[in-house]
Short mmCIF file of C-alpha atoms in Angstrom, two decimals:
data_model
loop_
_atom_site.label_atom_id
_atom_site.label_comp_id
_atom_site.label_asym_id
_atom_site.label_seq_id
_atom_site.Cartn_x
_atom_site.Cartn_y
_atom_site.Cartn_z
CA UNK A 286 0.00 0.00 0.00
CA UNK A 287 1.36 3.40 -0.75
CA UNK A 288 1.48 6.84 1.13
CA UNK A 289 -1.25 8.91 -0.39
CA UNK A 290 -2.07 12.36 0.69
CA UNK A 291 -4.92 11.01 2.66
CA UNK A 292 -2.61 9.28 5.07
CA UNK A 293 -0.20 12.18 5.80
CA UNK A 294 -3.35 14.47 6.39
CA UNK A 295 -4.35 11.44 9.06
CA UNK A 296 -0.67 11.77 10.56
CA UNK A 297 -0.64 15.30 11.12
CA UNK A 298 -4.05 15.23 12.77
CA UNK A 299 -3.11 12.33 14.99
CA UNK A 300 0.45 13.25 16.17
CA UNK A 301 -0.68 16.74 17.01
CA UNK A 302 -0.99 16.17 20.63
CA UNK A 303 2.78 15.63 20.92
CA UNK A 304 3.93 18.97 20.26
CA UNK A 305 0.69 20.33 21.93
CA UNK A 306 1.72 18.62 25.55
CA UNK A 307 5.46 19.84 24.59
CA UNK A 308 4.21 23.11 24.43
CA UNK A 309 3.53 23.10 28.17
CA UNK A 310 6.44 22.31 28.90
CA UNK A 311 10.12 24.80 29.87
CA UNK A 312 12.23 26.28 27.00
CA UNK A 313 13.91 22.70 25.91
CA UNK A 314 10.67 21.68 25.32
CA UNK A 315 9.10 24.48 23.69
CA UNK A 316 11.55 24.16 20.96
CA UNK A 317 11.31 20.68 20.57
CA UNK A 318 7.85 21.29 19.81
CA UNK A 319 8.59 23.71 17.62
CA UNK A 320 11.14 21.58 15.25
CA UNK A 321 8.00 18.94 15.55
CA UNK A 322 5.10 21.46 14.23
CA UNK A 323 7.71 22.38 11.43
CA UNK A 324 7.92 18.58 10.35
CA UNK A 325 4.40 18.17 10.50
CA UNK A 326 3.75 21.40 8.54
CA UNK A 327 6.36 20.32 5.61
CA UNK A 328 3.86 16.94 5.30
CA UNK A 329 0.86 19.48 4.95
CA UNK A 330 3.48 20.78 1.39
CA UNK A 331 4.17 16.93 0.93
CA UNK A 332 0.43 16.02 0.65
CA UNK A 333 -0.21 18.61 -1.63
CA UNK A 334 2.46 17.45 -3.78
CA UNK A 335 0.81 13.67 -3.90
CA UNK A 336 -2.75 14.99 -4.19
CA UNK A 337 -1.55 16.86 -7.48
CA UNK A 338 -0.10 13.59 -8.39
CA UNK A 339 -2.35 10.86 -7.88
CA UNK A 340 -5.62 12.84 -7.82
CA UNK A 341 -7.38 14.52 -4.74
CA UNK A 342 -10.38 12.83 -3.10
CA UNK A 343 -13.47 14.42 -1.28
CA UNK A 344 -12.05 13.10 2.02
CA UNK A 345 -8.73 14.82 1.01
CA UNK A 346 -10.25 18.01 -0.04
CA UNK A 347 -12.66 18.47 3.04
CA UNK A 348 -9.85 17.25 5.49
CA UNK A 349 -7.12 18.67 4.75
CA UNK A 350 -8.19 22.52 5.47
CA UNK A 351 -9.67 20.67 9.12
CA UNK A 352 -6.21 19.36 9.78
CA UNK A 353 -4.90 23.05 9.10
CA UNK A 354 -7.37 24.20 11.35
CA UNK A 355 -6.86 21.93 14.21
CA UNK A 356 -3.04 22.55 13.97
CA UNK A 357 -3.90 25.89 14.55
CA UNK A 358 -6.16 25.29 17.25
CA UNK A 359 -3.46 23.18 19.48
CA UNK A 360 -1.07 26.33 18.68
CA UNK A 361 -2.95 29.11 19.72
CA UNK A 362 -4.96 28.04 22.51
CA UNK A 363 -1.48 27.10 24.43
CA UNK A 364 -0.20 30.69 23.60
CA UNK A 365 -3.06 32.41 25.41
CA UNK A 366 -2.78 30.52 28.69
CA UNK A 367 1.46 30.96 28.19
CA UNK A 368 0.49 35.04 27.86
CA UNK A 369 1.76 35.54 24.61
CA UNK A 370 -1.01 36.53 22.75
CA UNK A 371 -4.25 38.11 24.47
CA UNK A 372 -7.52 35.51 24.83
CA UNK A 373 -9.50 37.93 22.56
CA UNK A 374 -7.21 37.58 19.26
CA UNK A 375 -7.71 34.16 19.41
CA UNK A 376 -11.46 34.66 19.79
CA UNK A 377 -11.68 36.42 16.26
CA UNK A 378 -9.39 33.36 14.96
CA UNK A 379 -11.21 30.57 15.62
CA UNK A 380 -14.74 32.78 15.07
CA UNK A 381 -13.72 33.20 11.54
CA UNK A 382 -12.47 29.88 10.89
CA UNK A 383 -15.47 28.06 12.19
CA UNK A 384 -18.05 30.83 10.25
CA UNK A 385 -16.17 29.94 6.93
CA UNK A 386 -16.24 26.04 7.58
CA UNK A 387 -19.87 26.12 8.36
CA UNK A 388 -20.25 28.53 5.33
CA UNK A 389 -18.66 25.93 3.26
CA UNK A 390 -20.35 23.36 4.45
CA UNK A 391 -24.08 25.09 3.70
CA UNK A 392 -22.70 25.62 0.05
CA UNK A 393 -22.11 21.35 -0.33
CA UNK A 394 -25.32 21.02 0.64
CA UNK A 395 -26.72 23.11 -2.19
CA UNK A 396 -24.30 21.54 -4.30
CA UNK A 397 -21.92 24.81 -4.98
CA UNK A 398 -18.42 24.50 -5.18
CA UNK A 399 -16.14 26.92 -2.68
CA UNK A 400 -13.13 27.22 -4.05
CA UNK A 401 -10.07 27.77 -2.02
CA UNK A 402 -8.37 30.86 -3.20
CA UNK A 403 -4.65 32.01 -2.90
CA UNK A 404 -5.37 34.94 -0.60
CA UNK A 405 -6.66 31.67 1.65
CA UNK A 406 -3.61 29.45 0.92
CA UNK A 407 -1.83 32.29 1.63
CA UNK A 408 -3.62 32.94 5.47
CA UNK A 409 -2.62 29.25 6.29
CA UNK A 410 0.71 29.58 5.40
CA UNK A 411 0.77 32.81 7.57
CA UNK A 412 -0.78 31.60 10.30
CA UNK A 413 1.21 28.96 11.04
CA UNK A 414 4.41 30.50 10.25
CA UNK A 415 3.17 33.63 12.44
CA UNK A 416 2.78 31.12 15.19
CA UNK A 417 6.46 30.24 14.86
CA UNK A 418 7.81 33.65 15.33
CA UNK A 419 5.25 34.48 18.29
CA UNK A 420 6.96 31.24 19.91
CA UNK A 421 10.98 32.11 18.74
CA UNK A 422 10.26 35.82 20.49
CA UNK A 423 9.31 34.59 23.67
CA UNK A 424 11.75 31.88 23.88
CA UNK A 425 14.69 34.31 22.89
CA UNK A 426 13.79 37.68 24.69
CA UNK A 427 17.36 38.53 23.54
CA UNK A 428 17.36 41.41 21.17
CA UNK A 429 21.06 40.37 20.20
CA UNK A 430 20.25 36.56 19.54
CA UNK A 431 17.02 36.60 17.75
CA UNK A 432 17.65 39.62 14.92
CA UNK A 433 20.49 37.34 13.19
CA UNK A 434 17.95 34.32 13.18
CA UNK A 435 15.25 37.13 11.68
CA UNK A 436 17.81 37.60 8.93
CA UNK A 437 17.96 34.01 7.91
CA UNK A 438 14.56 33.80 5.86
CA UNK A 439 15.18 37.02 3.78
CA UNK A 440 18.30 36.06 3.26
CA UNK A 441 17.07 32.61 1.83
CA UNK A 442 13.79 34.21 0.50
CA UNK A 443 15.87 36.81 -1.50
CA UNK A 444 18.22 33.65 -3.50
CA UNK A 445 15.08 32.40 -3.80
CA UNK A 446 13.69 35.60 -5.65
CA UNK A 447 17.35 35.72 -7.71
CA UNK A 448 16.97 32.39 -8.99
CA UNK A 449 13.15 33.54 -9.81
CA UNK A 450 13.85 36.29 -11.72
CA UNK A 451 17.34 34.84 -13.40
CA UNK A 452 14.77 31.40 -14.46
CA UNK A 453 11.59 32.59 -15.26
CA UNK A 454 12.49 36.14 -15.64
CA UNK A 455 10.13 37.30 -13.00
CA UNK A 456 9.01 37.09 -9.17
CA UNK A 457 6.11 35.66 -8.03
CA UNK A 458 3.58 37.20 -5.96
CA UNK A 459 4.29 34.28 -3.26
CA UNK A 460 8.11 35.37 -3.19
CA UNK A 461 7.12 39.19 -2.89
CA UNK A 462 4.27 38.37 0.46
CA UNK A 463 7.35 36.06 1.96
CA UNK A 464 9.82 38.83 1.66
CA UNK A 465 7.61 41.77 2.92
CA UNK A 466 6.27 38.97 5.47
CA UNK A 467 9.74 38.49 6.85
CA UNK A 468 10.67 42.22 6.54
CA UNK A 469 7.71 42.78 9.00
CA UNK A 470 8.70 40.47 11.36
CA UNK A 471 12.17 41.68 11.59
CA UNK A 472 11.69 45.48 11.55
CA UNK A 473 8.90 44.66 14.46
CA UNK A 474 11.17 42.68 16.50
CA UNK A 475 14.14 45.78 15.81
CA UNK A 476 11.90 47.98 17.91
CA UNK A 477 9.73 46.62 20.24
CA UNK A 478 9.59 44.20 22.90
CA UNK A 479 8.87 40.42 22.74
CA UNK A 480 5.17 41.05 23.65
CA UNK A 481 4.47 43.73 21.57
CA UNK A 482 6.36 42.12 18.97
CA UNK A 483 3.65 39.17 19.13
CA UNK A 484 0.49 40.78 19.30
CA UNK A 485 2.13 43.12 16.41
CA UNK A 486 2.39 39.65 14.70
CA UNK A 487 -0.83 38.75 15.50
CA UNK A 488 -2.57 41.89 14.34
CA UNK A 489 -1.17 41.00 10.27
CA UNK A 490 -2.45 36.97 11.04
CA UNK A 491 -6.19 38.99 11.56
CA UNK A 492 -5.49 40.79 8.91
CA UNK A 493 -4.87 37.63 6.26
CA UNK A 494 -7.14 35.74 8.38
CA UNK A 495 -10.18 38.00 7.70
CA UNK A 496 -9.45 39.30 4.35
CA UNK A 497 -9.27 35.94 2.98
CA UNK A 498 -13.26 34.91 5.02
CA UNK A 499 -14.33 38.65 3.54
CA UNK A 500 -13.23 36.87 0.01
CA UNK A 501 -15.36 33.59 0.68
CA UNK A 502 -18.13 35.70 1.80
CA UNK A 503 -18.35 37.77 -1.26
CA UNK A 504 -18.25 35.10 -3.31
CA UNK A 505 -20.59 33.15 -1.80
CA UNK A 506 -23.68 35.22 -0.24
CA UNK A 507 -24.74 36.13 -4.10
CA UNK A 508 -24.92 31.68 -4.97
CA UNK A 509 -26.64 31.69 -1.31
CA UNK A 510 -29.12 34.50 -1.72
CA UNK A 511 -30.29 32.91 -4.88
CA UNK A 512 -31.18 29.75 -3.34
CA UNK A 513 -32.80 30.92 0.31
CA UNK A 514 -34.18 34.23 0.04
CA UNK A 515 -34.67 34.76 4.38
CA UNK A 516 -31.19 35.61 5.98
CA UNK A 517 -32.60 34.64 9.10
CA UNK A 518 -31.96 30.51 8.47
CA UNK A 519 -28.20 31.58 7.43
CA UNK A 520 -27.66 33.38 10.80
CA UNK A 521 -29.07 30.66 12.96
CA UNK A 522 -26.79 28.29 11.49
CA UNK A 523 -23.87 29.95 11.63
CA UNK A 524 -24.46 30.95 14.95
CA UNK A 525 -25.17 27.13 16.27
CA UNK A 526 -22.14 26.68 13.90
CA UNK A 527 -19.53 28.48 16.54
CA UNK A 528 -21.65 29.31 20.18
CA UNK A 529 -19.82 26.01 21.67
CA UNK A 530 -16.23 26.74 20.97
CA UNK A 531 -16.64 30.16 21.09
CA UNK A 532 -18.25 30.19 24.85
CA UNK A 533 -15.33 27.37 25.82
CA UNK A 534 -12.84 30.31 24.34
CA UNK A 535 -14.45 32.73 26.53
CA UNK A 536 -14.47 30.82 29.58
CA UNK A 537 -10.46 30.94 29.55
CA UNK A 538 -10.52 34.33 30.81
CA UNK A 539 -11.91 33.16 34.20
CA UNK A 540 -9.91 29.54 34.24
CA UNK A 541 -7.07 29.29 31.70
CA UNK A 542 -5.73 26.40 33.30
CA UNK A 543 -8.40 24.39 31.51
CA UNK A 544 -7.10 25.52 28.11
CA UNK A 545 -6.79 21.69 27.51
CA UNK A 546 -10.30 21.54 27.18
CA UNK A 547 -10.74 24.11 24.74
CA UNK A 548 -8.35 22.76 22.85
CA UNK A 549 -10.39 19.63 22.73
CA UNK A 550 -13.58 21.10 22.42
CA UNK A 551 -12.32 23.16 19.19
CA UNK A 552 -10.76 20.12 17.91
CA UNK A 553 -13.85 17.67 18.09
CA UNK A 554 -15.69 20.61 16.62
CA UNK A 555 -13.57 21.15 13.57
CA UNK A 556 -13.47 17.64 13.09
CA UNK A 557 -17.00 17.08 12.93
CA UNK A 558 -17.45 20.27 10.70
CA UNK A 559 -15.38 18.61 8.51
CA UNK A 560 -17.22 15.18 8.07
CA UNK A 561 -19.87 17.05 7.87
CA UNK A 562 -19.25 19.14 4.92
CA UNK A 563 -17.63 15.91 3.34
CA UNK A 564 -20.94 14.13 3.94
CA UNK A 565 -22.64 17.10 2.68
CA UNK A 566 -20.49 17.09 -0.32
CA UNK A 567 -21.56 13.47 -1.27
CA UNK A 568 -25.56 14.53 -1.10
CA UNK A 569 -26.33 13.36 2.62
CA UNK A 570 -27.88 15.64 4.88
CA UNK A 571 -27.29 15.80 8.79
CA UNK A 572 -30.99 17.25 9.37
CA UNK A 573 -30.78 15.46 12.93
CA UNK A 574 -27.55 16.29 14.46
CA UNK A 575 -28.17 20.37 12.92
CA UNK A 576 -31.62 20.30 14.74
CA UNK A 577 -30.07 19.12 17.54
CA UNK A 578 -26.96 21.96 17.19
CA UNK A 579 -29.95 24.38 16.64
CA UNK A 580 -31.73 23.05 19.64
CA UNK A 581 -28.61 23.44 21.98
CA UNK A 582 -28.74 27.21 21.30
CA UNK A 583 -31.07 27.84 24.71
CA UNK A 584 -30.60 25.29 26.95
CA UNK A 585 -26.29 26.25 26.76
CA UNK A 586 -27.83 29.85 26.96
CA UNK A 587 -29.59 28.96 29.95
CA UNK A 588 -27.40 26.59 31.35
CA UNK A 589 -24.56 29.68 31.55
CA UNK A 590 -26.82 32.09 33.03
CA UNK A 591 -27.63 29.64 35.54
CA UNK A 592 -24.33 28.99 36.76
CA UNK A 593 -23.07 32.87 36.55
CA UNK A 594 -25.87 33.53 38.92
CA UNK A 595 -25.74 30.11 41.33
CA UNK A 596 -21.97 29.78 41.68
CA UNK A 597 -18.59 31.89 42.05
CA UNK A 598 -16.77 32.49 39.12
CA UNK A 599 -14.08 30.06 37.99
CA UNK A 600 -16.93 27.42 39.25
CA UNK A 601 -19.12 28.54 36.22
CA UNK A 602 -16.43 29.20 33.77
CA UNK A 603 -15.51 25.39 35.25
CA UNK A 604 -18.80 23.82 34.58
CA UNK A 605 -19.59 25.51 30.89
CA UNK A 606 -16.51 24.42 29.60
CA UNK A 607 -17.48 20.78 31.04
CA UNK A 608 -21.02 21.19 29.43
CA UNK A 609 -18.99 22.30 25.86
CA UNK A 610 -16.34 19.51 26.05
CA UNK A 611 -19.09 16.89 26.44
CA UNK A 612 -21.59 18.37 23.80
CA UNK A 613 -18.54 18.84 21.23
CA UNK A 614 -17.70 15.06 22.38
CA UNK A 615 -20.59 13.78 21.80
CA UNK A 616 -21.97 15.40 18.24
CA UNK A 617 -18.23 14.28 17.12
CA UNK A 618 -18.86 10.90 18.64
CA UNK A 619 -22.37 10.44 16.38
CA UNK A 620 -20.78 11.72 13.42
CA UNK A 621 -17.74 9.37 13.70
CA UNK A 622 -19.87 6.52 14.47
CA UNK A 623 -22.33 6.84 11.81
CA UNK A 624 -20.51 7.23 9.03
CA UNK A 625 -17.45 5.31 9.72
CA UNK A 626 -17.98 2.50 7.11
CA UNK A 627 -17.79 6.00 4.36
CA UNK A 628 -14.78 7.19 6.19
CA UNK A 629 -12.63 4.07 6.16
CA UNK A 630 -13.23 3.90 2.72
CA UNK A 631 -12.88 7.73 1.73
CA UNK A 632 -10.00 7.68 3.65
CA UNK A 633 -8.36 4.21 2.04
CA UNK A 634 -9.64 5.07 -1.64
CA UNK A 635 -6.06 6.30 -2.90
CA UNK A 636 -4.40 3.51 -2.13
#
């Protein structure tokens, strides 16, 4: 049996957790996990270059953006209880990521095509690169050390551009965001401090990260509109799309020791929006699981307001992320369950 893209996409997800824990860890071990979430984002290039080769799959094409997505998720979330980024940027993160999935997900099920588009390979590439350089400030506070290491990818970038323009005559718009990318990050780090330098870092991952969901929007609301004419069915499911992981974000601020569960809770979710919008994508609906996300809407509503009233603080914040972790748990659990004769075979159709 040979690798196919399908399997390295299943490899990242899986062997996530390692660099996640590592993460958690002292300064050793925060770089270890760094040289791992480097080797796992080369096989998200490497399964690219197979997919091209041997032909993509609907598993593959619905997956792969989920295993981005939970990468991301076991990055971030660690970063706000560490203190290097504040709990609200990764609020508008995952909030667009999990609008644009659902959004996605509603145009399988009408049977129109998102595309991905550069500005949104583009944002993944950024993001998790960003991520990288948040972690390198922190870890080397040093002025002195870290601007050298800054150099190194202009430096590279730049014989990449020579060898562009001597070749083809020409640089690409890829070589020209990498350079002004890495210009950024260096001329940010030359004048402020290692936590300014961050959240300056994690103002331009917004920035790609909601440019690129304005983009999907515009191109789909018109292909939407023409199919359901009352907005009001589009905002209840995108809202049932993100109120779980959202609230478990939220809850951080009062106990960000549990950042664990967040991480799971965002994980399961993305996961399951992802079979979903595969299972979407092959004409299936999932009426009962998105009545049952619609009809989750009050009782969590209730359920919060309930415990901000009845109980101190970081006892609430305590028991909503419990009441998240087990909903996200158990929607990914049906999903899983129910369709895992399709998935074993989506998944093993390359080989």
């Amino acid at each position: 049996m040979r690798i196919t893209a399908n399997h390295l996409t299943i490899f990242r997800i899986v062997s996530l957790p390692v660099p996640c824990i590592l993460l958690y860890g002292g300064s050793t071990a925060k770089l270890v996990a760094l040289f791992i979430f480097a080797l796992l984002g080369f096989t998200d290039y490497l399964d690219g270059v197979l997919a091209r080769r041997h032909g993509t799959t609907p598993f593959g094409t619905f997956f792969d953006p989920i295993a981005d997505k939970i990468f991301i998720s076991v990055i971030y979330i660690p970063f706000v209880y560490l203190g290097y980024i504040p709990l609200w940027t990764a609020i508008l993160l995952f909030l667009r990521e999990f609008l644009i999935t659902e959004v996605r997900r509603l145009m399988s099920q009408e049977k129109l095509e998102l595309q991905v588009t550069e500005l949104a390979k583009s944002k993944t590439t950024i993001q998790m690169a960003g991520a990288a350089f948040i972690l390198l400030v922190h870890l080397i506070p040093n002025r002195n050390l870290v601007i050298p290491l800054f150099f190194l990818p202009i430096v590279f970038t730049l014989g990449i551009g020579l060898i562009s323009l001597i070749l083809k005559r020409g640089l690409s718009h890829r070589v020209l965001l990498a350079l002004s990318c890495f210009s950024y990050i260096l001329l940010i780090r030359l004048v402020f401090n290692p936590q300014w330098s961050a959240f300056l870092y994690m103002m331009v991952i917004l920035l790609f990260t909601y440019a690129s969901g304005l983009q999907y929007i515009a191109v789909s609301y018109s292909a939407w509109a023409g199919v359901h004419r009352n907005p009001f069915f589009l905002i209840v499911r995108l809202i049932s799309s993100c109120l779980i992981p959202i609230l478990a974000l939220i809850m951080l601020r009062y106990v960000p020791s549990h950042s664990w569960m967040a991480i799971f809770v965002i994980s399961f979710d993305f996961a399951s929006q992802g079979l979903d919008t595969w299972i979407s994508s092959l004409g299936r609906e999932e009426t009962i699981k998105d009545r049952l996300k619609q009809a989750t809407l009050i009782p969590l509503a209730v359920s919060a307001v309930l415990l901000f009233s009845l109980a101190d603080t970081r006892t609430m914040a305590g028991g909503i992320l419990w009441i998240c972790l087990i909903i996200s748990t158990f929607y990914m659990a049906i999903d899983y369950y129910g369709h895992r004769k399709l998935l074993l075979t989506g998944t093993i159709s390359q080989s």
